[in-house]
Every structure is written in C-alpha cells, then in structure tokens.
CSV table of C-alpha atoms in Angstrom, one decimal:
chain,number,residue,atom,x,y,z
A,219,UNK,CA,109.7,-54.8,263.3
A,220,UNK,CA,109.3,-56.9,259.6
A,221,UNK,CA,109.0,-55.7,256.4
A,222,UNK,CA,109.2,-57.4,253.6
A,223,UNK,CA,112.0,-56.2,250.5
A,224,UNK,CA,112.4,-56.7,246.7
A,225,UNK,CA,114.5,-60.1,245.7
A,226,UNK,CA,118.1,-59.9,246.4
A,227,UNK,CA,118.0,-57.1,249.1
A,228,UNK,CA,116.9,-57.3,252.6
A,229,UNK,CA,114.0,-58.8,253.7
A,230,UNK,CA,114.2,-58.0,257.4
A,231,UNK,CA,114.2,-55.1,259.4
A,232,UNK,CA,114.7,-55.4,263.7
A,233,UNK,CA,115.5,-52.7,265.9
A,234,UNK,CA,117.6,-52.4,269.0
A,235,UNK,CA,116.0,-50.7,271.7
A,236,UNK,CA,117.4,-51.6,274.7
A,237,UNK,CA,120.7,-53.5,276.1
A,238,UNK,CA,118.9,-56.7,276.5
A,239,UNK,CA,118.0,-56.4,272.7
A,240,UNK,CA,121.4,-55.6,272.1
A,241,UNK,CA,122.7,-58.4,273.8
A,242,UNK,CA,120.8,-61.2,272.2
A,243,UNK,CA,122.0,-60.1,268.5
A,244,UNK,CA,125.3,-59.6,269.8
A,245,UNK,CA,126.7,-63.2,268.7
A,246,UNK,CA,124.9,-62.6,265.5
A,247,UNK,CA,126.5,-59.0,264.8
A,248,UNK,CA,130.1,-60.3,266.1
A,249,UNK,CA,129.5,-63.1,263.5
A,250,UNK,CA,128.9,-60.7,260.3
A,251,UNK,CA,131.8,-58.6,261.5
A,252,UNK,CA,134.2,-61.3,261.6
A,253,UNK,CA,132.7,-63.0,258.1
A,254,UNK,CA,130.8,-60.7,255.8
A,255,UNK,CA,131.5,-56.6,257.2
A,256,UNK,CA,133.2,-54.4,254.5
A,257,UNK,CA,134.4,-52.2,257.3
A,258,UNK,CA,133.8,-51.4,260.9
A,259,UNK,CA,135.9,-49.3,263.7
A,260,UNK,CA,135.7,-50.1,267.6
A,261,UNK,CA,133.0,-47.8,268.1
A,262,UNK,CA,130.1,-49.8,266.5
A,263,UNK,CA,131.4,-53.2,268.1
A,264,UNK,CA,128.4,-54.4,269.7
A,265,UNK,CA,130.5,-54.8,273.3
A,266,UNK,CA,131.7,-51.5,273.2
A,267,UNK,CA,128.3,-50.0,272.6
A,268,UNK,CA,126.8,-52.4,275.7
A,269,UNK,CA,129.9,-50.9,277.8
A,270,UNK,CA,129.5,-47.4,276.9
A,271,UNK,CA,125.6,-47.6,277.2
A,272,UNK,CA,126.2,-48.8,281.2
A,273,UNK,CA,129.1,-46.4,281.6
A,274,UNK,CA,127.2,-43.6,280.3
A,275,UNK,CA,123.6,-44.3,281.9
A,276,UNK,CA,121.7,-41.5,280.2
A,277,UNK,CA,121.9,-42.7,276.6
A,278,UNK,CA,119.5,-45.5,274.8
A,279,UNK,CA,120.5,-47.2,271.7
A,280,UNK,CA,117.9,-47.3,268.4
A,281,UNK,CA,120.1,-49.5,266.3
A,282,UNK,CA,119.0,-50.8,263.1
A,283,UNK,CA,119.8,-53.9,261.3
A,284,UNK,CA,119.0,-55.2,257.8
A,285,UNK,CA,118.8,-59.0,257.3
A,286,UNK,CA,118.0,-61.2,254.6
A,287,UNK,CA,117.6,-65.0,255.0
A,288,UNK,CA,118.1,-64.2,258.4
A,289,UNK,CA,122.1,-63.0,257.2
A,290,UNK,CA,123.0,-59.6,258.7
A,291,UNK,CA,123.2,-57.1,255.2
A,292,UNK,CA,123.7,-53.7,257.0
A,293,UNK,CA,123.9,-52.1,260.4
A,294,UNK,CA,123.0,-48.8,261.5
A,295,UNK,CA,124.6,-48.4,264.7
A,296,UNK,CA,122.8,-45.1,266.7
A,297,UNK,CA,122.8,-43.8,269.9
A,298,UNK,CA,119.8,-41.5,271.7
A,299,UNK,CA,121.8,-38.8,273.8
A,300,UNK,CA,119.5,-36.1,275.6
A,301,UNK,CA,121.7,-32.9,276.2
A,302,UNK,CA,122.1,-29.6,275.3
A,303,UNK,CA,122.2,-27.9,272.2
A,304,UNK,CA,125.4,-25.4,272.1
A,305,UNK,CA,126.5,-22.9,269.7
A,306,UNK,CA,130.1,-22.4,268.8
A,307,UNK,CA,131.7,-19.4,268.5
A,308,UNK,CA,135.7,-19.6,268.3
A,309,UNK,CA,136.3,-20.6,272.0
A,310,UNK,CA,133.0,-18.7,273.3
A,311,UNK,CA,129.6,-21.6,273.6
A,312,UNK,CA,126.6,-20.6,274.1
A,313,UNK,CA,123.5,-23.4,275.9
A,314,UNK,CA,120.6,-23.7,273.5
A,315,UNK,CA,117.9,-25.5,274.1
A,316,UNK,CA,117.3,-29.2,275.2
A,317,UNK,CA,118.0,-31.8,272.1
A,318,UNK,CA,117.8,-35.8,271.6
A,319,UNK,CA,120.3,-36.2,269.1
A,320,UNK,CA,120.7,-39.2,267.5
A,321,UNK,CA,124.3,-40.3,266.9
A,322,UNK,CA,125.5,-42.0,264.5
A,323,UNK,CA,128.0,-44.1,265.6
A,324,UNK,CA,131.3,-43.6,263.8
A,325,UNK,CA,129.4,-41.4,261.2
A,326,UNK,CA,128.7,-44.2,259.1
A,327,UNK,CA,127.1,-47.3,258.6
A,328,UNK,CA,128.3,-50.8,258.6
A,329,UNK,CA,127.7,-52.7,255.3
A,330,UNK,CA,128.1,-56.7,254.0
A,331,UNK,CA,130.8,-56.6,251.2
A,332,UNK,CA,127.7,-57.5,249.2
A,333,UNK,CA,124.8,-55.1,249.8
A,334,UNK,CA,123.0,-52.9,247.7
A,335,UNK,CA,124.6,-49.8,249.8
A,336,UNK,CA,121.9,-47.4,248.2
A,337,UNK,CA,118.9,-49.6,249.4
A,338,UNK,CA,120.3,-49.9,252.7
A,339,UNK,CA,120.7,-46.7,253.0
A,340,UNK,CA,117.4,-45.7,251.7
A,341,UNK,CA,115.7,-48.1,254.1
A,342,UNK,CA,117.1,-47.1,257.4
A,343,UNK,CA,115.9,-43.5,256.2
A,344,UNK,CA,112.8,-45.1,256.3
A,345,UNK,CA,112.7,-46.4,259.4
A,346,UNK,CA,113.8,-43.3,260.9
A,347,UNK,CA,110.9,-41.5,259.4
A,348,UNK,CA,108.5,-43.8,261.2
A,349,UNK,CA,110.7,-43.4,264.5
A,350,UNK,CA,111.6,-39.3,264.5
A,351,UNK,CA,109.6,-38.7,267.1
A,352,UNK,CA,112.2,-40.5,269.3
A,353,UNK,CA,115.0,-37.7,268.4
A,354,UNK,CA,115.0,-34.3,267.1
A,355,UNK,CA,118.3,-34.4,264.8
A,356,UNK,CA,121.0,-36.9,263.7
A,357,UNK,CA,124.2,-36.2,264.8
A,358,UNK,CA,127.5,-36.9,262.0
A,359,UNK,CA,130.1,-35.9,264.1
A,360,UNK,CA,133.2,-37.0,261.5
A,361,UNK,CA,131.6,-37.7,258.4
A,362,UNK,CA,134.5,-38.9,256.0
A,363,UNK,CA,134.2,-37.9,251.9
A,364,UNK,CA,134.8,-41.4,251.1
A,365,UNK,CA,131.7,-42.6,253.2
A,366,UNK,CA,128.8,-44.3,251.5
A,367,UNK,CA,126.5,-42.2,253.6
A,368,UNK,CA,128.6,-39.2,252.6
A,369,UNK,CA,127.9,-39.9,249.0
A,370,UNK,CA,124.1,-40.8,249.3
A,371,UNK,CA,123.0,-37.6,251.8
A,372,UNK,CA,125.2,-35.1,249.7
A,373,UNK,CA,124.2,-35.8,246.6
A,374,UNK,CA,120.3,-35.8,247.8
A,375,UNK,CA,120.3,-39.2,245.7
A,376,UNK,CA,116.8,-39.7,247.9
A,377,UNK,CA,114.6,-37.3,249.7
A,378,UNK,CA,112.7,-39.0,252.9
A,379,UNK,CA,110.4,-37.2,254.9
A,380,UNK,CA,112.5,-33.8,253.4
A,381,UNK,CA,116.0,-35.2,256.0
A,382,UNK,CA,118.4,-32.9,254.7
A,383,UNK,CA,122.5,-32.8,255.4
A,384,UNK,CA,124.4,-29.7,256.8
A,385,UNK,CA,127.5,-29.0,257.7
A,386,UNK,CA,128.1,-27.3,260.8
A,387,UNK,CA,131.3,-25.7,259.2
A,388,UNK,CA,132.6,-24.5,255.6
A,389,UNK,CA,136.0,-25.8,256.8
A,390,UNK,CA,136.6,-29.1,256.0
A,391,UNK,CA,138.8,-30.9,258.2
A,392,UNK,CA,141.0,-33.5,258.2
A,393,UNK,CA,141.1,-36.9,259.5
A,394,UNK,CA,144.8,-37.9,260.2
A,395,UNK,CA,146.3,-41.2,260.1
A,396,UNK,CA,150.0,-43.3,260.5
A,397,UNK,CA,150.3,-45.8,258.4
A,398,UNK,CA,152.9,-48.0,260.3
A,399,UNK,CA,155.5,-48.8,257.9
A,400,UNK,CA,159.0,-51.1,258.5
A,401,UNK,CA,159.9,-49.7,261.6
A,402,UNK,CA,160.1,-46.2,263.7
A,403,UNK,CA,163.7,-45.5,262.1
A,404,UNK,CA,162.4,-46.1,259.2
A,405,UNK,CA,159.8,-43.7,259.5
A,406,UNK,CA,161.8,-41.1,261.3
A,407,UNK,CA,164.3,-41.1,258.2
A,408,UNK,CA,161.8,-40.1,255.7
A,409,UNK,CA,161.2,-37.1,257.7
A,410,UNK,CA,162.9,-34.2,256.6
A,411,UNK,CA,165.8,-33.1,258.4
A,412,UNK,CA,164.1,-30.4,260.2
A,413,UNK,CA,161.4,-32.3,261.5
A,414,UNK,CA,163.6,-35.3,262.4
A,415,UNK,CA,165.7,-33.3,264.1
A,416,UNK,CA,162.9,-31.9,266.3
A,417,UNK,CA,161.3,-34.8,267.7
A,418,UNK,CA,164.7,-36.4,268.6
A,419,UNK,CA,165.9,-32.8,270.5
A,420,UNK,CA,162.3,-33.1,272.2
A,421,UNK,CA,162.5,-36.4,273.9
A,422,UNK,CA,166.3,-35.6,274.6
A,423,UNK,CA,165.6,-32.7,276.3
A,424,UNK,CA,162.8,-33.7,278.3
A,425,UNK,CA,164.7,-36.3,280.0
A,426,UNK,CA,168.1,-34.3,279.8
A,427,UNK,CA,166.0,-31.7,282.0
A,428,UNK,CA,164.7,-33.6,284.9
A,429,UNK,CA,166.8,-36.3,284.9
A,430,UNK,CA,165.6,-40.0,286.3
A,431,UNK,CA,162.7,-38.3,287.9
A,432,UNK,CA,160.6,-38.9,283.8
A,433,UNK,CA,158.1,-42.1,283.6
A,434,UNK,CA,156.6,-43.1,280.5
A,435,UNK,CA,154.2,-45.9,281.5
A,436,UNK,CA,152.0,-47.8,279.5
A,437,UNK,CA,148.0,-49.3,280.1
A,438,UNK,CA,147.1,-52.1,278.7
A,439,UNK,CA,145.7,-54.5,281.6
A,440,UNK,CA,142.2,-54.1,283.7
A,441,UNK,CA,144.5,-54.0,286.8
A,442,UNK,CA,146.6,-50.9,285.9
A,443,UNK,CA,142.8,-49.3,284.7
A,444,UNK,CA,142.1,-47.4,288.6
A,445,UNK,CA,145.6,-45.7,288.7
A,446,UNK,CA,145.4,-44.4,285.5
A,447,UNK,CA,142.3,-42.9,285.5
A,448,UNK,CA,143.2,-41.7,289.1
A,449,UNK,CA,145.9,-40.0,287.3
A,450,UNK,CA,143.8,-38.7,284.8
A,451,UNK,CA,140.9,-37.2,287.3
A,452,UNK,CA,144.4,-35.2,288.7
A,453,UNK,CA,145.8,-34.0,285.6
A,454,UNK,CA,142.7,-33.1,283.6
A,455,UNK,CA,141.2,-30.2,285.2
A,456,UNK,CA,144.7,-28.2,284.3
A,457,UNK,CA,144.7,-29.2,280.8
A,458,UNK,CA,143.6,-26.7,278.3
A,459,UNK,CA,140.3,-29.0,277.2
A,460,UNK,CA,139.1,-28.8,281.1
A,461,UNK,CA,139.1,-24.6,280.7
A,462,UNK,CA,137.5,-24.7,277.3
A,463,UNK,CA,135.1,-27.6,277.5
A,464,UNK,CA,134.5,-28.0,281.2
A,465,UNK,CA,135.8,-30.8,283.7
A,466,UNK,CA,134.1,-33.7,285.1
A,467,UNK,CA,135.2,-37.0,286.9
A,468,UNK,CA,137.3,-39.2,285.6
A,469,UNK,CA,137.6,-42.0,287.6
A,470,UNK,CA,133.8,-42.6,288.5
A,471,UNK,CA,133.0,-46.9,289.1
A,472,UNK,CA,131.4,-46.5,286.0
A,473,UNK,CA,134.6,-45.1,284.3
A,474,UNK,CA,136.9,-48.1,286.1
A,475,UNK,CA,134.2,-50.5,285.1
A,476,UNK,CA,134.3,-49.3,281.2
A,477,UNK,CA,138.0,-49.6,281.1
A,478,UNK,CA,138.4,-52.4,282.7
A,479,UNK,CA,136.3,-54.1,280.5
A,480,UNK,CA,138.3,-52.8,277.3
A,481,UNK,CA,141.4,-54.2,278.6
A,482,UNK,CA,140.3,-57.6,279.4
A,483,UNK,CA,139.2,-58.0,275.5
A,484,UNK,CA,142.7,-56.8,275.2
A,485,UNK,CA,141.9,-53.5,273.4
A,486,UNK,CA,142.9,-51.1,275.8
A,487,UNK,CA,146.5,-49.3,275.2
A,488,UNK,CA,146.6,-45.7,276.3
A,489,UNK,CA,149.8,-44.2,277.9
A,490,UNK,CA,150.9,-41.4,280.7
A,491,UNK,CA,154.3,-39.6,281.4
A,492,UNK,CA,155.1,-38.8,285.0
A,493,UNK,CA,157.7,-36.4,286.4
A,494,UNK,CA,158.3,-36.8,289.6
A,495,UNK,CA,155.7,-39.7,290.3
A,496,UNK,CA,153.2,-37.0,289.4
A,497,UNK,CA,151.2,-36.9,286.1
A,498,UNK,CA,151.8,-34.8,283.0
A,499,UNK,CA,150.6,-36.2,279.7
A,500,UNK,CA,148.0,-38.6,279.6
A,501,UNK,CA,147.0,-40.5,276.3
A,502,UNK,CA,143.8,-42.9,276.0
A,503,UNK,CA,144.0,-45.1,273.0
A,504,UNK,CA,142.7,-48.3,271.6
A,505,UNK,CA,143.7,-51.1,269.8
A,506,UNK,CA,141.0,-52.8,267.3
A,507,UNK,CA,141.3,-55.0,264.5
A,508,UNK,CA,144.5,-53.9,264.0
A,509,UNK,CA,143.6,-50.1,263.7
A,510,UNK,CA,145.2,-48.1,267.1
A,511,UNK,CA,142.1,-45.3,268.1
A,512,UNK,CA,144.5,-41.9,269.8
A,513,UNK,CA,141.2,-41.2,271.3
A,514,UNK,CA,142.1,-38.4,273.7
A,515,UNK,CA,145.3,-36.5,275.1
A,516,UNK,CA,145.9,-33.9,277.4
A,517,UNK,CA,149.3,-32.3,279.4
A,518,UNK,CA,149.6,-29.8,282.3
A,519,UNK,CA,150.3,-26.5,280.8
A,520,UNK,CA,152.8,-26.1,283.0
A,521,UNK,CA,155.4,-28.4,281.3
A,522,UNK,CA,154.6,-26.8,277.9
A,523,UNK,CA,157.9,-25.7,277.0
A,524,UNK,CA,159.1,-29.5,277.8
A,525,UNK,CA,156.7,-30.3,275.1
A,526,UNK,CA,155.6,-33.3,277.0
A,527,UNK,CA,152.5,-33.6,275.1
A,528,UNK,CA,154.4,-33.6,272.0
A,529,UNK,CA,157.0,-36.2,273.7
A,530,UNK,CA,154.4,-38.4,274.7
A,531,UNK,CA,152.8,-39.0,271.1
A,532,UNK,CA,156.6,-39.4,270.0
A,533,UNK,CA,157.3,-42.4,272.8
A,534,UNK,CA,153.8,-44.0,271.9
A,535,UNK,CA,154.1,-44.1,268.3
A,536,UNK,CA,157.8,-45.8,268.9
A,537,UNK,CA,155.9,-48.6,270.8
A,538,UNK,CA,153.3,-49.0,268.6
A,539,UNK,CA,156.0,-49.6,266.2
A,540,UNK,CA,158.1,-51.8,268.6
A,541,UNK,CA,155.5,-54.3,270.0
A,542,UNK,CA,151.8,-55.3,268.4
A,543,UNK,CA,152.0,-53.1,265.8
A,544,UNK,CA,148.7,-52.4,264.7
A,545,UNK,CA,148.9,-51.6,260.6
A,546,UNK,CA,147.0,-48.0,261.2
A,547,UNK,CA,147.0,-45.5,263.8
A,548,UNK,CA,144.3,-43.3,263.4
A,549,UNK,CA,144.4,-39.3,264.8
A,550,UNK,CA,140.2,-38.9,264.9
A,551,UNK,CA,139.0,-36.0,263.4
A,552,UNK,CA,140.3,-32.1,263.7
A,553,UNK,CA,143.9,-30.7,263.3
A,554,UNK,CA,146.4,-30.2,265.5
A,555,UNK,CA,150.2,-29.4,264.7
A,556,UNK,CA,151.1,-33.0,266.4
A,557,UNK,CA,148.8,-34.7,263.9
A,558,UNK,CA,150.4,-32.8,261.1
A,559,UNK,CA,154.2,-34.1,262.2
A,560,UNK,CA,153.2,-37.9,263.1
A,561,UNK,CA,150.8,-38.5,260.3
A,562,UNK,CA,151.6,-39.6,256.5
A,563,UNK,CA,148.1,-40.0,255.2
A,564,UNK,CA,144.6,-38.4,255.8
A,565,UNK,CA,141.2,-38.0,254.4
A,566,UNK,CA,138.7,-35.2,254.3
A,567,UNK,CA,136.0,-35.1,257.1
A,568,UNK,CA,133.0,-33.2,258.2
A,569,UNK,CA,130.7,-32.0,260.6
A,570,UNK,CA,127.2,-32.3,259.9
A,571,UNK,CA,123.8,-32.6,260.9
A,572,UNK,CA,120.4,-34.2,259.2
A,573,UNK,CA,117.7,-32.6,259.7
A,574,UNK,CA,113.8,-32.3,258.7
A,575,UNK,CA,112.3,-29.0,258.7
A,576,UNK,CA,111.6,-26.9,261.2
A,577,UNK,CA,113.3,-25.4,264.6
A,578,UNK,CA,116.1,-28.1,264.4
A,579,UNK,CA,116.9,-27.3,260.7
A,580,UNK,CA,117.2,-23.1,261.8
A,581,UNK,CA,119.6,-24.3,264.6
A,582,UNK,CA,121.7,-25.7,262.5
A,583,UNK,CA,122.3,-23.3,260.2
A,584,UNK,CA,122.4,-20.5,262.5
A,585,UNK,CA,125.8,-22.9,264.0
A,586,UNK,CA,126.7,-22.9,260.5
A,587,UNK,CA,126.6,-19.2,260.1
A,588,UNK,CA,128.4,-18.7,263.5
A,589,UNK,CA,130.8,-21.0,262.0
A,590,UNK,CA,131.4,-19.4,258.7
A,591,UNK,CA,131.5,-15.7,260.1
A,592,UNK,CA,134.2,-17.1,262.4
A,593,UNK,CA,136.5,-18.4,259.1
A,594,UNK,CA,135.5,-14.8,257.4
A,595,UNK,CA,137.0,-12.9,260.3
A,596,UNK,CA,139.9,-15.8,260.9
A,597,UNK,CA,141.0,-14.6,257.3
A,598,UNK,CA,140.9,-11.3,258.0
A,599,UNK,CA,142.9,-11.5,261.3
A,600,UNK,CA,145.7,-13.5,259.4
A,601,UNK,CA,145.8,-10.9,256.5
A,602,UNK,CA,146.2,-7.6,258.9
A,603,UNK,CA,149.0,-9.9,261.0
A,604,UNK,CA,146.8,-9.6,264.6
A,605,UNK,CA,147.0,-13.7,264.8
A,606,UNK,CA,149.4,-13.7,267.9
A,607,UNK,CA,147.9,-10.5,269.5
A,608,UNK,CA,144.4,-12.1,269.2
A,609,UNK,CA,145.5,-16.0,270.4
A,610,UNK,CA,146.2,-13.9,273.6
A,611,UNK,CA,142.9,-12.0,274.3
A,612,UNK,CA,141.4,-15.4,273.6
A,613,UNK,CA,143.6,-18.0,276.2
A,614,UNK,CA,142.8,-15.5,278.5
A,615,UNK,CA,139.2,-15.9,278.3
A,616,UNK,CA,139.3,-19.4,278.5
C-alpha cells in the first residue's frame, strides 16, 4: 500500500501482513532501531514478534510502517488476536462474546527521533480506518501518561472514523521501575531501616530454614530453556495466577522453541528457586537494550510464609546488580507490594481500549462500569474495616 504525503513527512505507507512480510523488512526495521528510533522495548523487535507469532499460532500481525525516501519514520507494531471478550469483576470473569482485538504492541508506537509524531499518528489512524474490518477493537493494554499516543487519543487532537479512547478502569496504575544505581549495597542502604532490615531477615531465613536443601538457579542459555520450563509447567498450576486466570502448558515445542530462540540472541535471563530439587519461585525475565523485562513470577503457596517469592525478586535484583547490569529493570504494569519495596521510580499507566461506535464501544464501557463499581464498593469496604474478612470470602472462591 502507497500513498503519497505532504513535504517533509512520510511519503510511504507498507503493511505487514504476514511473517514472510515481516521477514523481508526485518533488516530494514533492525536498522532504524539501531540508527534513527527514539525509543523501543523488546516487545516490538521485529524477531521477537516473528518468534511470538510461531510460538503462538493463532495470531496474525497488521503492522504498519511509515517511510520517506525509502527511511523508516514510524512503526506501528500490532497484533490480530481472536479470543474472548471477558468482563472483570474483582476476581469473578465473565466470557463475552468472540473479539479480534488488535494489540498494540507495547501500547505505543515506535517513532524516528525526527518525525512529525502528530502526522504519524494521524496517518496510521487512517489506515486503520480503511482496514477495521480486520478487527473489532484496539487493545492498549499499558498505556503510559508520558506516551505520544497517550497525548494524541486523550486529548481527541483528531477524530477518525469517530475511534474513541476508554479506559477500562478509573484507577490509574502504576508502572514500576529500578533504576540500577552503584551497586546492591548501595541500594539497600538507602532503604530505610525497616525495609532494609526485612529483605535481609527474608533471604536469611529462608535458607536458615531448610538448610543446603535452597537452589537459586539462573536461565540464561537455550540449553537450560527445557528444564526450566519443565519446572515451570510443575509449579504453575499451584500458583495463585493458575486459580484466578486458568492453567495451560508450559512447556509445549512451541514454548521450548520461543525460548530457546531468546536465549541464543542472548536476551533471555529469568530465574527459579528450588527446595529440595523441587521448584518454588519461578521468574521469566528479559534483557534488551539494556532495559531487564520481570515479565512474569509465580511461587507455590505453600512456601508463602518463607516468602520465596519475595526472596526470589531480592536474589535477582542482587545479580542484575552483580553481573551485566542492565541500567533499568522494569516491573510491567499493575501493583504489587514487591514492586512497591524494589522499585525507586514509576510512571502512571492505563488500561484502555479504542473503539468506533457500536457494540464494541457498549462493551467497553459496561467493563468500565464493572470496573468503577468495584473501586466504589473497595472504598467502602476499607472505610467499615471488612478488608481482611472480605480477602477471605474471596481466596476462597478462587
């Protein structure tokens, strides 16, 4: 697909399709990242999109780059997934109805240092417009406040074929980050004493308590990929995430393949603890351009008051410290209490859905009402003191 542009902004529009599309522009798109991209996160490299398209099998890409003089200006990197629409309520979810949503990847888009952002964006609106019978809504699963598209969509700068931007939530959350300083010590010592003291008694006490018999072990290389996914597929279905969410296989070919492929680019670092040879903590991670990705973690409930989760993200962040130490660590969006403790910056983030009008725009806003009903009656819980009672009746219906 061509179109032409007004002087000085892109003159050439080409869309991704399909993997063999993708990888004939992949030297081109590895080349603007390395020379001319303002900023980019593992998730919209151009391998790790080809990898997670084959590991995944049941989503396309519709990726849209803007060129002029043939020099790569802006990339909008998306994803076709067919699922299911769910609703959200607390830790109750409800099916809906069949959806192609069309991810963004990484909630953004990737821009030259360069571009005229707003004409970027305003074009890729465009082409959506002529390809929206391809998807029904556009996901923004962590939409950050300082984000180009953030500014644009919010403040309705444009209005195309009536796209309009909803947050699923009135919260805003947050997404956490380390920024890796001198050293661990360092770090630790600007802690205050409470704190300090509190992840030091932690990773005593875990090892105090079951004495030689704690491994802390460390993936990095495609041969280590099929134990530790092994590990994983063993560990998972006890984790809290596996009774809220649902479990599935963890260490499918496709899975071993994906990872394996990570690690020999060199960008795989997750870690597991072991007691007794047998798996308890589990963190996936990755290492990219100097940012490290804590993509996913998970313990055995059983080991809670061992806080081996909490141990875990203590023992990694001391190695990222101690050898390559990437310059960010980055926590993904939502809260959690360990994210509170082992982070020292953060940004807002959202939620949020575009939409045109019609039955996808009422699905979104009935989520949104779900979701604010559930912060009206959270506030009322905490005010008449029933948080504890009601955190009960709740794990028990996970």
């Amino acid at each position: 697909m061509k179109q032409p542009a007004g002087k000085n902004h892109p003159d050439t529009i080409q869309l991704i399709s399909s993997i063999h599309d993708l990888q004939k522009i992949t030297p081109a798109w590895k080349q603007f990242l390395s020379e001319h991209a303002e900023h980019f996160s593992f998730w919209q490299d151009p391998e790790i999109i080809q990898y997670h398209l084959e590991k995944t099998g049941n989503a396309k890409p519709l990726i849209i780059l803007l060129l002029h003089e043939n020099t790569i200006e802006c990339v909008a990197p998306c994803l076709i997934l067919e699922t299911r629409l769910t609703f959200t309520f607390s830790v109750f979810h409800f099916p809906g109805p069949k959806v192609r949503l069309l991810k963004v990847l990484d909630s953004d888009f990737i821009f030259s240092r360069h571009a005229d952002t707003y004409h970027c964006i305003e074009t890729i609106f465009h082409v959506l417009k002529k390809q929206h019978s391809a998807f029904d809504l556009i996901l923004l699963e962590n939409l950050t406040r300082s984000s180009r598209l953030y500014e644009q969509c919010k403040n309705n700068k444009f209005q195309i074929m009536n796209f309009k931007l909803t947050f699923t939530s009135p919260k805003t959350e947050k997404i956490r980050k380390h920024i890796l300083g001198d050293s661990y010590e360092t770090w630790l010592a600007s802690l205050k004493g409470k704190t300090r003291g509190k992840i030091r008694r932690r990773v005593r006490s875990l090892y105090k308590k079951f004495p030689d018999r704690v491994e802390f072990l460390k993936t990095t290389k495609p041969s280590h990929v099929p134990d530790f996914l092994n590990a994983i597929n063993t560990l998972f279905p006890k984790t809290w995430q596996a009774k809220t969410f649902g479990t599935k296989t963890r260490n499918s070919d496709r899975d071993i393949a994906f990872y394996q492929h990570i690690a020999e680019r060199g960008w795989l670092r997750s870690y597991l603890i072991q007691i007794d040879r047998k798996p308890v903590a589990f963190l996936i991670g990755f290492q990219y351009n100097g940012v490290f990705h804590h993509a996913e973690c998970g313990y055995d409930p059983a080991f809670s008051k061992s806080g081996v989760g909490s141990v875990l993200n203590f023992l990694a962040l001391q190695d990222l410290y101690k050898h390559d130490k990437p310059t960010e660590l980055n926590f993904g969006f939502g809260e959690n209490e360990y994210k509170k403790i082992l982070g020292n910056d953060s940004c807002d983030a959202y939620e949020a859905r575009i939409t045109s009008p019609g039955f996808w725009r009422v699905a979104v806003k009935l989520q949104r009402f779900l979701s604010s009903t559930e912060e009206a009656l959270r506030s009322l819980v905490k005010k008449m003191n029933m948080e504890t009672r009601l955190r009960k009746i709740l794990k028990r219906k996970q």
